[in-house]
mmCIF file of C-alpha atoms and ligand atoms in Angstrom:
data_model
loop_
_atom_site.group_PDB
_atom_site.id
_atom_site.type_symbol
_atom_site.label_atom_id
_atom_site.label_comp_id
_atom_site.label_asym_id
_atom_site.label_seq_id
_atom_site.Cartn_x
_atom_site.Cartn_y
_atom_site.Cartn_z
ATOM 1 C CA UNK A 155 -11.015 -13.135 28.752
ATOM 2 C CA UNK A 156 -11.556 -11.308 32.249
ATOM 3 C CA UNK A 157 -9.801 -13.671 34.705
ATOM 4 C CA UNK A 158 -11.301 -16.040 37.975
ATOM 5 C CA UNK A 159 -10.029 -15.494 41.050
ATOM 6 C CA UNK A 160 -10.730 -18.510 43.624
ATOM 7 C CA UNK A 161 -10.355 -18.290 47.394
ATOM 8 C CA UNK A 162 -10.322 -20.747 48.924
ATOM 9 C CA UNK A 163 -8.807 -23.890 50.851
ATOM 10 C CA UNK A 164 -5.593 -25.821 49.413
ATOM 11 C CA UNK A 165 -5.314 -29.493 50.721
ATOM 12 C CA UNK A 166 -3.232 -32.484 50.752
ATOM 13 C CA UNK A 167 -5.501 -35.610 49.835
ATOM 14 C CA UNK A 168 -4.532 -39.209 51.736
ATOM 15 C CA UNK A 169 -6.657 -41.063 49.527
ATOM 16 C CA UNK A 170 -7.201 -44.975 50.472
ATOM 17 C CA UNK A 171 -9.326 -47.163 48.124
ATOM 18 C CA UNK A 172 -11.457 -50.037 50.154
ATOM 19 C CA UNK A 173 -13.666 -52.394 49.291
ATOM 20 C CA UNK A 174 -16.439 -50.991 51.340
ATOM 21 C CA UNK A 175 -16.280 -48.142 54.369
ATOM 22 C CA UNK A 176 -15.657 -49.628 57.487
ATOM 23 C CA UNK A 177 -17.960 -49.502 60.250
ATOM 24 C CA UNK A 178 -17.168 -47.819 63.196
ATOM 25 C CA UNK A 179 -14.707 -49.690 65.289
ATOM 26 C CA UNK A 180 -13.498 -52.122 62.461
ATOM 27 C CA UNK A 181 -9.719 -51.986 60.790
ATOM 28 C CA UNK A 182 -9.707 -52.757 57.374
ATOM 29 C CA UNK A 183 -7.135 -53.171 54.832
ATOM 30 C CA UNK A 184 -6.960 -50.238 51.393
ATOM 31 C CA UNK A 185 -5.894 -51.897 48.213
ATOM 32 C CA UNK A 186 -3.939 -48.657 47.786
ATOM 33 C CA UNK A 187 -3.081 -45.308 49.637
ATOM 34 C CA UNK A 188 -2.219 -42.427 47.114
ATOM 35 C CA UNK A 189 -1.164 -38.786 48.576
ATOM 36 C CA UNK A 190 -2.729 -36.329 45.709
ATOM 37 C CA UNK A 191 -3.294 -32.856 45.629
ATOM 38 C CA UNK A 192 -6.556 -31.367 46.167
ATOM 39 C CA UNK A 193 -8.941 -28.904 48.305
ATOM 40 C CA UNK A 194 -12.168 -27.694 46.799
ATOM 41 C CA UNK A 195 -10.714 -24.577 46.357
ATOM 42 C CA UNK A 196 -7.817 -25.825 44.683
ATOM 43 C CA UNK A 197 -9.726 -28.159 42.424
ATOM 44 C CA UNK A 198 -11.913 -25.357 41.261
ATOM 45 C CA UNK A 199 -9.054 -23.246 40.533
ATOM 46 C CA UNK A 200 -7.391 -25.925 38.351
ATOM 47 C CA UNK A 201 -10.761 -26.918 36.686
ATOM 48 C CA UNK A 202 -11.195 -23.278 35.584
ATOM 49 C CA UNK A 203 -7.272 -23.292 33.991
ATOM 50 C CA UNK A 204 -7.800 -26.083 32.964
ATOM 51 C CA UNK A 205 -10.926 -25.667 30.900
ATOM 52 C CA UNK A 206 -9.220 -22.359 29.565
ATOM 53 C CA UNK A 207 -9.612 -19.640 32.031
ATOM 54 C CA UNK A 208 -6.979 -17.317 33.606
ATOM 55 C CA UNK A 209 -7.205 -18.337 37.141
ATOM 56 C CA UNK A 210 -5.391 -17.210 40.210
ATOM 57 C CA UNK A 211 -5.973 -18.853 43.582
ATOM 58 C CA UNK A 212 -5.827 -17.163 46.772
ATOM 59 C CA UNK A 213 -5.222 -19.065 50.380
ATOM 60 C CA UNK A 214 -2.924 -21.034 52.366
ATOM 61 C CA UNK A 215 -0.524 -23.535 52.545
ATOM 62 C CA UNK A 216 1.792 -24.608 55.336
ATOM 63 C CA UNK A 217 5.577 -24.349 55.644
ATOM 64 C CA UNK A 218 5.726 -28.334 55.567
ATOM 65 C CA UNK A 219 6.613 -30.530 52.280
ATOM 66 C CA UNK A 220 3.393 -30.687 51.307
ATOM 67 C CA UNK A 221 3.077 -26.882 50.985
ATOM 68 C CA UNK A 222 5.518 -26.626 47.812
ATOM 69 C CA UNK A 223 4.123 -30.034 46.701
ATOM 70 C CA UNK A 224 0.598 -28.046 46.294
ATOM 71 C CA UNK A 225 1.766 -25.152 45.070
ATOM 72 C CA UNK A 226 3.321 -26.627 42.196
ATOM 73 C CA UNK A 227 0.361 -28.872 41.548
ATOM 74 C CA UNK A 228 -1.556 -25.746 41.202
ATOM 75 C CA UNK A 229 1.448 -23.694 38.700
ATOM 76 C CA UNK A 230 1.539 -26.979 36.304
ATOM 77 C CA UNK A 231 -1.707 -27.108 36.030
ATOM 78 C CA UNK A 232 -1.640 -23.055 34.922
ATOM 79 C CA UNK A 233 -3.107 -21.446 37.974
ATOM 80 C CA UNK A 234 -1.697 -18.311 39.361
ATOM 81 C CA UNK A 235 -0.377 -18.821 42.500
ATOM 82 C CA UNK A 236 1.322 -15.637 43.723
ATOM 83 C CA UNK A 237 -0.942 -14.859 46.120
ATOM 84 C CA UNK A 238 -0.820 -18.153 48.248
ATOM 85 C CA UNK A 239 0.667 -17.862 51.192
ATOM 86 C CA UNK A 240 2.735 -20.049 53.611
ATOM 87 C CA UNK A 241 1.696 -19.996 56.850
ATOM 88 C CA UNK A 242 3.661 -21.848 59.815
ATOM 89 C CA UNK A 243 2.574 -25.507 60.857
ATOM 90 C CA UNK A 244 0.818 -28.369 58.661
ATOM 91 C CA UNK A 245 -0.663 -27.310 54.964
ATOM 92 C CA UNK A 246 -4.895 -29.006 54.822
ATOM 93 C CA UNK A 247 -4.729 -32.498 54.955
ATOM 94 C CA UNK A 248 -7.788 -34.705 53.388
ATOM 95 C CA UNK A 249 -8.558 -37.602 54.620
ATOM 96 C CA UNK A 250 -10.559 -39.641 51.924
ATOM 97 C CA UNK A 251 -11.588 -43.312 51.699
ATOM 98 C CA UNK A 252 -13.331 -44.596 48.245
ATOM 99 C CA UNK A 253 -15.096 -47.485 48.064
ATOM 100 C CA UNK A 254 -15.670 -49.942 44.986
ATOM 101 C CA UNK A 255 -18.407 -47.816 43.906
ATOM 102 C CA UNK A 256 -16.637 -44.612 43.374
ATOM 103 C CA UNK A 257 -18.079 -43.049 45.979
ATOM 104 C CA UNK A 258 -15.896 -41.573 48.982
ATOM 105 C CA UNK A 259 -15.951 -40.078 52.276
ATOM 106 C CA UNK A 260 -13.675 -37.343 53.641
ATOM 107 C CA UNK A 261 -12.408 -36.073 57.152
ATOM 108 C CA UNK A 262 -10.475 -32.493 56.466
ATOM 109 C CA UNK A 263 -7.742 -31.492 58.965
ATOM 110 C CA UNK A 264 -7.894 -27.375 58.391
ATOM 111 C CA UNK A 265 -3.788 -27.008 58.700
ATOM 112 C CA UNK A 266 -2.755 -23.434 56.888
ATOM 113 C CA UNK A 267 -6.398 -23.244 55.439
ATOM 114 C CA UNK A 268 -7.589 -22.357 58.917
ATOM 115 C CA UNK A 269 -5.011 -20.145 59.503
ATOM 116 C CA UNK A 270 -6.344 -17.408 56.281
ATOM 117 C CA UNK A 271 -7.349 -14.109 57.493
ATOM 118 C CA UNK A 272 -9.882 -11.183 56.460
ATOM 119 C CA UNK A 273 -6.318 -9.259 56.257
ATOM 120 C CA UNK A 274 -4.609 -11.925 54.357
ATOM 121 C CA UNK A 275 -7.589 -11.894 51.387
ATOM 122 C CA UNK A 276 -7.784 -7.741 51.099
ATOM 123 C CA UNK A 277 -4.148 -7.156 51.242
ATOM 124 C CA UNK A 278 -3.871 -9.956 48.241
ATOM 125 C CA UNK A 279 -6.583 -9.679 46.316
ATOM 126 C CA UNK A 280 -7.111 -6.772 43.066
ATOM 127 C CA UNK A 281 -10.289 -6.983 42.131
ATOM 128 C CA UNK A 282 -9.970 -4.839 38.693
ATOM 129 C CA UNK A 283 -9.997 -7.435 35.517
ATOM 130 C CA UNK A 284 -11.867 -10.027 37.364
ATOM 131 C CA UNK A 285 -14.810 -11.704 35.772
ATOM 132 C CA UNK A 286 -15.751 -13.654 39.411
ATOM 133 C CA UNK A 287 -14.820 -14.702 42.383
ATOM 134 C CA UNK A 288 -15.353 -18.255 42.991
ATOM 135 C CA UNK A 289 -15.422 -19.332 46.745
ATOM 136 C CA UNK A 290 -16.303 -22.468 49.259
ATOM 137 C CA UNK A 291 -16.269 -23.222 52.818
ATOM 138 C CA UNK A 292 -13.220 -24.524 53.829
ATOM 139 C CA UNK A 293 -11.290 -21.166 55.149
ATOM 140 C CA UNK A 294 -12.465 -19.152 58.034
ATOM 141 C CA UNK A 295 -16.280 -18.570 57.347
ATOM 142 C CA UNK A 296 -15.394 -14.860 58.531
ATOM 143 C CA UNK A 297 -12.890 -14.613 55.733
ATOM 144 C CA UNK A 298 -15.009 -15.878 53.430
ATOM 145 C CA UNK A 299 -17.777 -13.670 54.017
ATOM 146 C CA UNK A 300 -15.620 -11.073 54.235
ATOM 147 C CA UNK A 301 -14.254 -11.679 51.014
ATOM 148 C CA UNK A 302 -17.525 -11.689 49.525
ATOM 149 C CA UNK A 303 -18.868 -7.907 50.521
ATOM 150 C CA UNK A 304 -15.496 -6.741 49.082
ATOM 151 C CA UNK A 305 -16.116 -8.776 46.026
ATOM 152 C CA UNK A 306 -19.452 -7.267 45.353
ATOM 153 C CA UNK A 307 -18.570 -3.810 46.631
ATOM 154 C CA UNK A 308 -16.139 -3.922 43.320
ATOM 155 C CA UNK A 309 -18.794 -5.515 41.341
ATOM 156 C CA UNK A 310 -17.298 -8.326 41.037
ATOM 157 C CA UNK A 311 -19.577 -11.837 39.788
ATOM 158 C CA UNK A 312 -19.770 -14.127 43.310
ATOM 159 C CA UNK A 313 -19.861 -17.768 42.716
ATOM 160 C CA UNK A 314 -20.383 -19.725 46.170
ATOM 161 C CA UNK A 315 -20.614 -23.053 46.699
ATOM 162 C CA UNK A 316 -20.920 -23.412 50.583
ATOM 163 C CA UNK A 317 -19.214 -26.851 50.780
ATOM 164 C CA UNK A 318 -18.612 -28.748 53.603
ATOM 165 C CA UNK A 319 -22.366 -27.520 53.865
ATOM 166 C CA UNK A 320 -23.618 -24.586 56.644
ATOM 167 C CA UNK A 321 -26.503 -22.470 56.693
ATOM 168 C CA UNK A 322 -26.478 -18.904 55.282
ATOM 169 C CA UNK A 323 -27.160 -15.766 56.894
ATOM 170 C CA UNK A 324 -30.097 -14.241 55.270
ATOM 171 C CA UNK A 325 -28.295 -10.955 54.011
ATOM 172 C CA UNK A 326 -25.570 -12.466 52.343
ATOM 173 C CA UNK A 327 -27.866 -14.412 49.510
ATOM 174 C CA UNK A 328 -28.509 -10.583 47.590
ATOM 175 C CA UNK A 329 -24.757 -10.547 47.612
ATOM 176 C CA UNK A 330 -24.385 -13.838 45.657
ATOM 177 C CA UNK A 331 -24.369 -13.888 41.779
ATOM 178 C CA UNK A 332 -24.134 -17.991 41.595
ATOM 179 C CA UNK A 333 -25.172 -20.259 44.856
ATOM 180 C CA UNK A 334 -24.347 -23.727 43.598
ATOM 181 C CA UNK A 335 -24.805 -26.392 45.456
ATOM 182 C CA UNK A 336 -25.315 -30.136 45.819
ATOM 183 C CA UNK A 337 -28.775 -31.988 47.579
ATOM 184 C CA UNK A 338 -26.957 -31.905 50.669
ATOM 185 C CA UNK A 339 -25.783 -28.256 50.076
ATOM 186 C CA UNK A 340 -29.486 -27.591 49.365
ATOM 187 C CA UNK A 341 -31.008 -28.959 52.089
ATOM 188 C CA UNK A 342 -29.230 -27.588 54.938
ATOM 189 C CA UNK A 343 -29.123 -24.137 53.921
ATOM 190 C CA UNK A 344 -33.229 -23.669 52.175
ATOM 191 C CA UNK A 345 -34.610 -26.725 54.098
ATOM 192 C CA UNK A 346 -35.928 -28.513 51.151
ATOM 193 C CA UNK A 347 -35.071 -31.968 51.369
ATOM 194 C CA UNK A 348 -33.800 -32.764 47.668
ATOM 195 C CA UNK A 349 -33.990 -35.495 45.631
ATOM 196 C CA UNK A 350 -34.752 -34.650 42.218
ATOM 197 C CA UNK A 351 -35.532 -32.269 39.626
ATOM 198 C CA UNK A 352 -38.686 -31.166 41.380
ATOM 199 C CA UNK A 353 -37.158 -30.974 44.992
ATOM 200 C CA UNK A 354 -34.335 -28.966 43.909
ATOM 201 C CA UNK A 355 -36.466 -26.262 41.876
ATOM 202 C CA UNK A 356 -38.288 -25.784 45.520
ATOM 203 C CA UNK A 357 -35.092 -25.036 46.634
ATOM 204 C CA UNK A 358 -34.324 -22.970 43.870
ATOM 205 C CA UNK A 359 -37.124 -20.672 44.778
ATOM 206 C CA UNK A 360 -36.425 -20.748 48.399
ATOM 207 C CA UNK A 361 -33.107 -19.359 47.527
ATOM 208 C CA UNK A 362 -33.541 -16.700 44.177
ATOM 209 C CA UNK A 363 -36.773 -15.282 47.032
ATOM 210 C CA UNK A 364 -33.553 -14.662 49.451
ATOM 211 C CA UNK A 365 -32.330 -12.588 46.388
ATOM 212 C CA UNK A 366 -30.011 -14.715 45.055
ATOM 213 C CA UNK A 367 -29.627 -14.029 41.599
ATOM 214 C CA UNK A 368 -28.828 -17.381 40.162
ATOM 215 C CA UNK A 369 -28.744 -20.794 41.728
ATOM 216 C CA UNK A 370 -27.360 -24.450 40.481
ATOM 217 C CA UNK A 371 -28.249 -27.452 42.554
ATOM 218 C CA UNK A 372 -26.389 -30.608 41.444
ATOM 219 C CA UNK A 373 -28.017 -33.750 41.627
ATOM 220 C CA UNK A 374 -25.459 -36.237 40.780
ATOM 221 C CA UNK A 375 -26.621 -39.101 38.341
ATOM 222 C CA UNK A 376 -29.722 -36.636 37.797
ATOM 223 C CA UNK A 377 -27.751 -33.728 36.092
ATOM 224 C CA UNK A 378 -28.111 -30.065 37.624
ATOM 225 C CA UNK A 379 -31.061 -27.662 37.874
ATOM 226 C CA UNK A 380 -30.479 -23.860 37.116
ATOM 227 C CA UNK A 381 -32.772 -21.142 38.042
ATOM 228 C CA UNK A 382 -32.501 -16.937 37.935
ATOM 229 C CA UNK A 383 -34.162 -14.632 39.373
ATOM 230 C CA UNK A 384 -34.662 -13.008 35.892
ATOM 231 C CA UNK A 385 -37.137 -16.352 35.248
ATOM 232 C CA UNK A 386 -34.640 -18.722 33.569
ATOM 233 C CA UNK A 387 -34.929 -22.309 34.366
ATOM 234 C CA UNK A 388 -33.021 -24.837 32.969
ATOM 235 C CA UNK A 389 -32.468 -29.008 33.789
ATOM 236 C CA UNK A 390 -29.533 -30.414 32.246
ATOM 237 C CA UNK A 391 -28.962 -34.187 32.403
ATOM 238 C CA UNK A 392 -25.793 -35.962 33.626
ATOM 239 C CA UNK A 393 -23.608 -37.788 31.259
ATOM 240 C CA UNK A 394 -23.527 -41.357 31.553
ATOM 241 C CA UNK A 395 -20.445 -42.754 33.045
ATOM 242 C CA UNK A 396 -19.007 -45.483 34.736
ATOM 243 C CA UNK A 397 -17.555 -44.141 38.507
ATOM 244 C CA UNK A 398 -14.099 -44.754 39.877
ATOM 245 C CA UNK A 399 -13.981 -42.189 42.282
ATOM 246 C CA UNK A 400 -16.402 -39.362 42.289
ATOM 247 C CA UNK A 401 -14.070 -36.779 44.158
ATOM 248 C CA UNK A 402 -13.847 -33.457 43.119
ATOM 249 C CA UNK A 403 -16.769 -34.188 40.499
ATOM 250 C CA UNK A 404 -18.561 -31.400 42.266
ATOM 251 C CA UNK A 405 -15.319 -29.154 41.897
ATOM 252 C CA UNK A 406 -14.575 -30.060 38.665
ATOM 253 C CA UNK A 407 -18.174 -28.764 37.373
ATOM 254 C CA UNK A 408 -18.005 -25.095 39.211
ATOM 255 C CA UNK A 409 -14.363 -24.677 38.310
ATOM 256 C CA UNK A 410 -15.463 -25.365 34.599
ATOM 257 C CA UNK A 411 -18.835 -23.679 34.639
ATOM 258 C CA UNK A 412 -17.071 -20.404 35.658
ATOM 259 C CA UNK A 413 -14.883 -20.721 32.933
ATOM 260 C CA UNK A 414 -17.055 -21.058 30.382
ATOM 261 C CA UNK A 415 -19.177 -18.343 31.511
ATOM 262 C CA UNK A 416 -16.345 -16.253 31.880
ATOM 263 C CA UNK A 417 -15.628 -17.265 28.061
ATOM 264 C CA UNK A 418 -19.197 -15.589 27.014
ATOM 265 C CA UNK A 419 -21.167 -18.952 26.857
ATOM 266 C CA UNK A 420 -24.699 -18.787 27.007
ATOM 267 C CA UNK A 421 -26.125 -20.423 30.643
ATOM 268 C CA UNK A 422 -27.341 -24.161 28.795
ATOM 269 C CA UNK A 423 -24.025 -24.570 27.297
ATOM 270 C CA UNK A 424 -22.253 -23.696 30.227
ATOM 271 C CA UNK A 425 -24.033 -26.108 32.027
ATOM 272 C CA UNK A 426 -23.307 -28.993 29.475
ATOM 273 C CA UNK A 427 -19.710 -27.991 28.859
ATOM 274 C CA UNK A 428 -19.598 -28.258 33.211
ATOM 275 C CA UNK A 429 -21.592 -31.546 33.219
ATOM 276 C CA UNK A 430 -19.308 -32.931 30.481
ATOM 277 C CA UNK A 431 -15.890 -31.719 32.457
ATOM 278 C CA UNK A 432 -17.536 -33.532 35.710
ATOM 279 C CA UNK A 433 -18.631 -36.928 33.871
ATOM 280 C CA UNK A 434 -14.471 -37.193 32.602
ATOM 281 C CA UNK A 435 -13.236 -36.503 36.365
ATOM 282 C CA UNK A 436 -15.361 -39.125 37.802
ATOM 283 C CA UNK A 437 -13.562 -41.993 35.517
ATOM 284 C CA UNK A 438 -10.332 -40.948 36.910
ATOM 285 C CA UNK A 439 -9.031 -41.682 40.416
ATOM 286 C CA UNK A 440 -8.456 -38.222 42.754
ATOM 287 C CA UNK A 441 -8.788 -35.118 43.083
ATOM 288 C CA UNK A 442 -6.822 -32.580 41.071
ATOM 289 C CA UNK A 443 -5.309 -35.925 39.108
ATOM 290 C CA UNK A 444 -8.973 -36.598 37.205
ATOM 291 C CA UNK A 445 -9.609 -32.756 35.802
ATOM 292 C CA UNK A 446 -10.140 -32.737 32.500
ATOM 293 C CA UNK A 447 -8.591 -29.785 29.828
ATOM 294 C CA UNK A 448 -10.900 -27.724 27.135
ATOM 295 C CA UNK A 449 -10.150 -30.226 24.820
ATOM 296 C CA UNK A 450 -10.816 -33.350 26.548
ATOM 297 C CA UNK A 451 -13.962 -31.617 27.343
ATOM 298 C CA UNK A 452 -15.143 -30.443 24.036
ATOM 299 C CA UNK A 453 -13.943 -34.203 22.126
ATOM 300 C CA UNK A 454 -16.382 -35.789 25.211
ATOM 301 C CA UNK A 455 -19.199 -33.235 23.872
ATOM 302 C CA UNK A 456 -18.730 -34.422 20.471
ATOM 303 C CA UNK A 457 -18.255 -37.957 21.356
ATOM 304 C CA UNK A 458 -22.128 -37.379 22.815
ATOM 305 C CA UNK A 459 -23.787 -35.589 20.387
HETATM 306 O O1 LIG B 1978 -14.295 -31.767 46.894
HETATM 307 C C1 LIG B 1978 -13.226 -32.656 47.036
HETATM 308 C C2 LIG B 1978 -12.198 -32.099 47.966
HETATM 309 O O2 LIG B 1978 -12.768 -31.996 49.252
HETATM 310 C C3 LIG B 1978 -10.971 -32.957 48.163
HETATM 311 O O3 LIG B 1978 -9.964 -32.703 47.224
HETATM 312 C C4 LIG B 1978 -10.571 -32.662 49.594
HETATM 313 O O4 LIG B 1978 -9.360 -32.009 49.727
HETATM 314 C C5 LIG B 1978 -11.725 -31.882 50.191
HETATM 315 O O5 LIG B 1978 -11.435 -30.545 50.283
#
């Protein structure tokens, strides 16, 4: 199997469970406070291992505790991690409250993610062997970008999911093998408010007429739409789960879509084997804590069928 090579943000996660969010001005008390690894890069890189790919991650961590903390998350959990660096100062810390629904909000403190440079990414990364880059938005948008021409100059697959969400510059969606992206993802970069199946194949279109050649938008409880520019359409449904924290669902579903792709899987399957890997992580509290392996994944697939 060609390998995945992720770039991409590395974070600490301060993870508080509450009753319900407080409003602003109000102190209330977290049944629990949990420090566990995470960063969407990070979380897609360990998805992909986990769900059987060779993996390497690429970014930043600080020269704190926490740095060698994350690092090792990421080596137990089989990702390559020779080409993350330690920068001086604090690694990414992520602030995240969940409430009793599962559902959580997050305040990210950049630390050594900010610090990763255009320089950093081409004097670490060797493209040859690599089946795709996977990538987010929580390094330097400049590095990112960046990291993307070279990625396609080599002919290398680009998988981006521009998460926390920003608009795209028109010339960089022809670059872009895979845009996936959640409703909110969707709506700030085609403008098409989404909400369902329908909304998100308008957005679909919006996107694959920018010359993107693929696009996924999540939906959540609604499953994922996929569209190509060669005409393939496809809307698989969500698995139905009970929440305890929905964190790095999102994560956990590109990490393991890549993988299975990578692994030769036609695009249906690879959708189901992602929406299966993302139903598991949602039972399970955290971030890097709740990804599931192959064959977790492939026993919840049978257990469905
Ligand atoms: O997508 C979830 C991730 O977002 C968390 O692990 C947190 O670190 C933030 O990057």
């Amino acid at each position: 199997m060609q390998k995945l090579l992720v770039i991409g943000s590395v974070n600490m996660d301060v993870v508080s469970n509450v009753k319900q969010f407080p409003l602003p001005g109000e102190t209330i008390h977290s049944s629990c406070t949990k420090f566990v690894p995470g960063g969407k890069g990070a979380n897609q890189a360990v998805a992909a291992a986990r769900a059987g790919a060779a993996c390497a991650m690429a970014g930043a961590v600080g020269l704190d505790p926490f740095g060698d903390t994350l690092v090792d998350s990421l080596t137990e959990k089989g990702v390559q991690t020779e080409s993350v660096l330690r920068k001086e100062g604090t690694s990414g810390i992520a602030l995240i409250t969940v409430n009793e629904e599962g559902e959580n909000n997050i305040i990210l403190s950049a630390g050594a993610n900010g610090k990763v440079s255009e320089e950093d990414i081409a004097s670490l990364v060797q493209w040859e062997g690599t089946y795709a880059a996977l990538l987010q938005n929580e390094i330097p948008w400049e590095t990112t970008v960046a990291a993307i021409r070279s990625a396609n100059a080599q002919g290398v697959r680009v998988f981006l999911n521009p998460a926390p969400a920003r608009e795209l510059p028109d010339d960089l969606f022809p670059l872009l093998d895979t845009l996936i992206v959640n409703e909110t993802e969707a709506a700030v970069i085609t403008g098409v408010k989404v909400s369902d199946t329908a909304t998100a194949e308008a957005a679909a279109a919006w996107a694959l007429a920018k010359g993107a050649a693929s696009i996924i938008v999540t939906l959540g409880e609604q499953g994922c739409f996929f569209a190509s520019a060669a005409g393939a359409r496809a809307a698989v449904p969500a698995f139905r789960v009970k929440p305890v924290d929905t964190t790095a669902a999102g994560d956990t579903f590109i990490g393991a879509y890549a993988a299975a792709c990578a692994d030769g899987l036609a695009k249906e399957e690879a959708l189901r084997f992602a929406a299966a890997a993302a139903a598991i992580a949602v039972t399970r509290p955290g971030a890097q804590s709740s990804i599931p392996d192959k064959a977790e994944i492939e026993a919840f697939l049978v257990s469905q069928s």
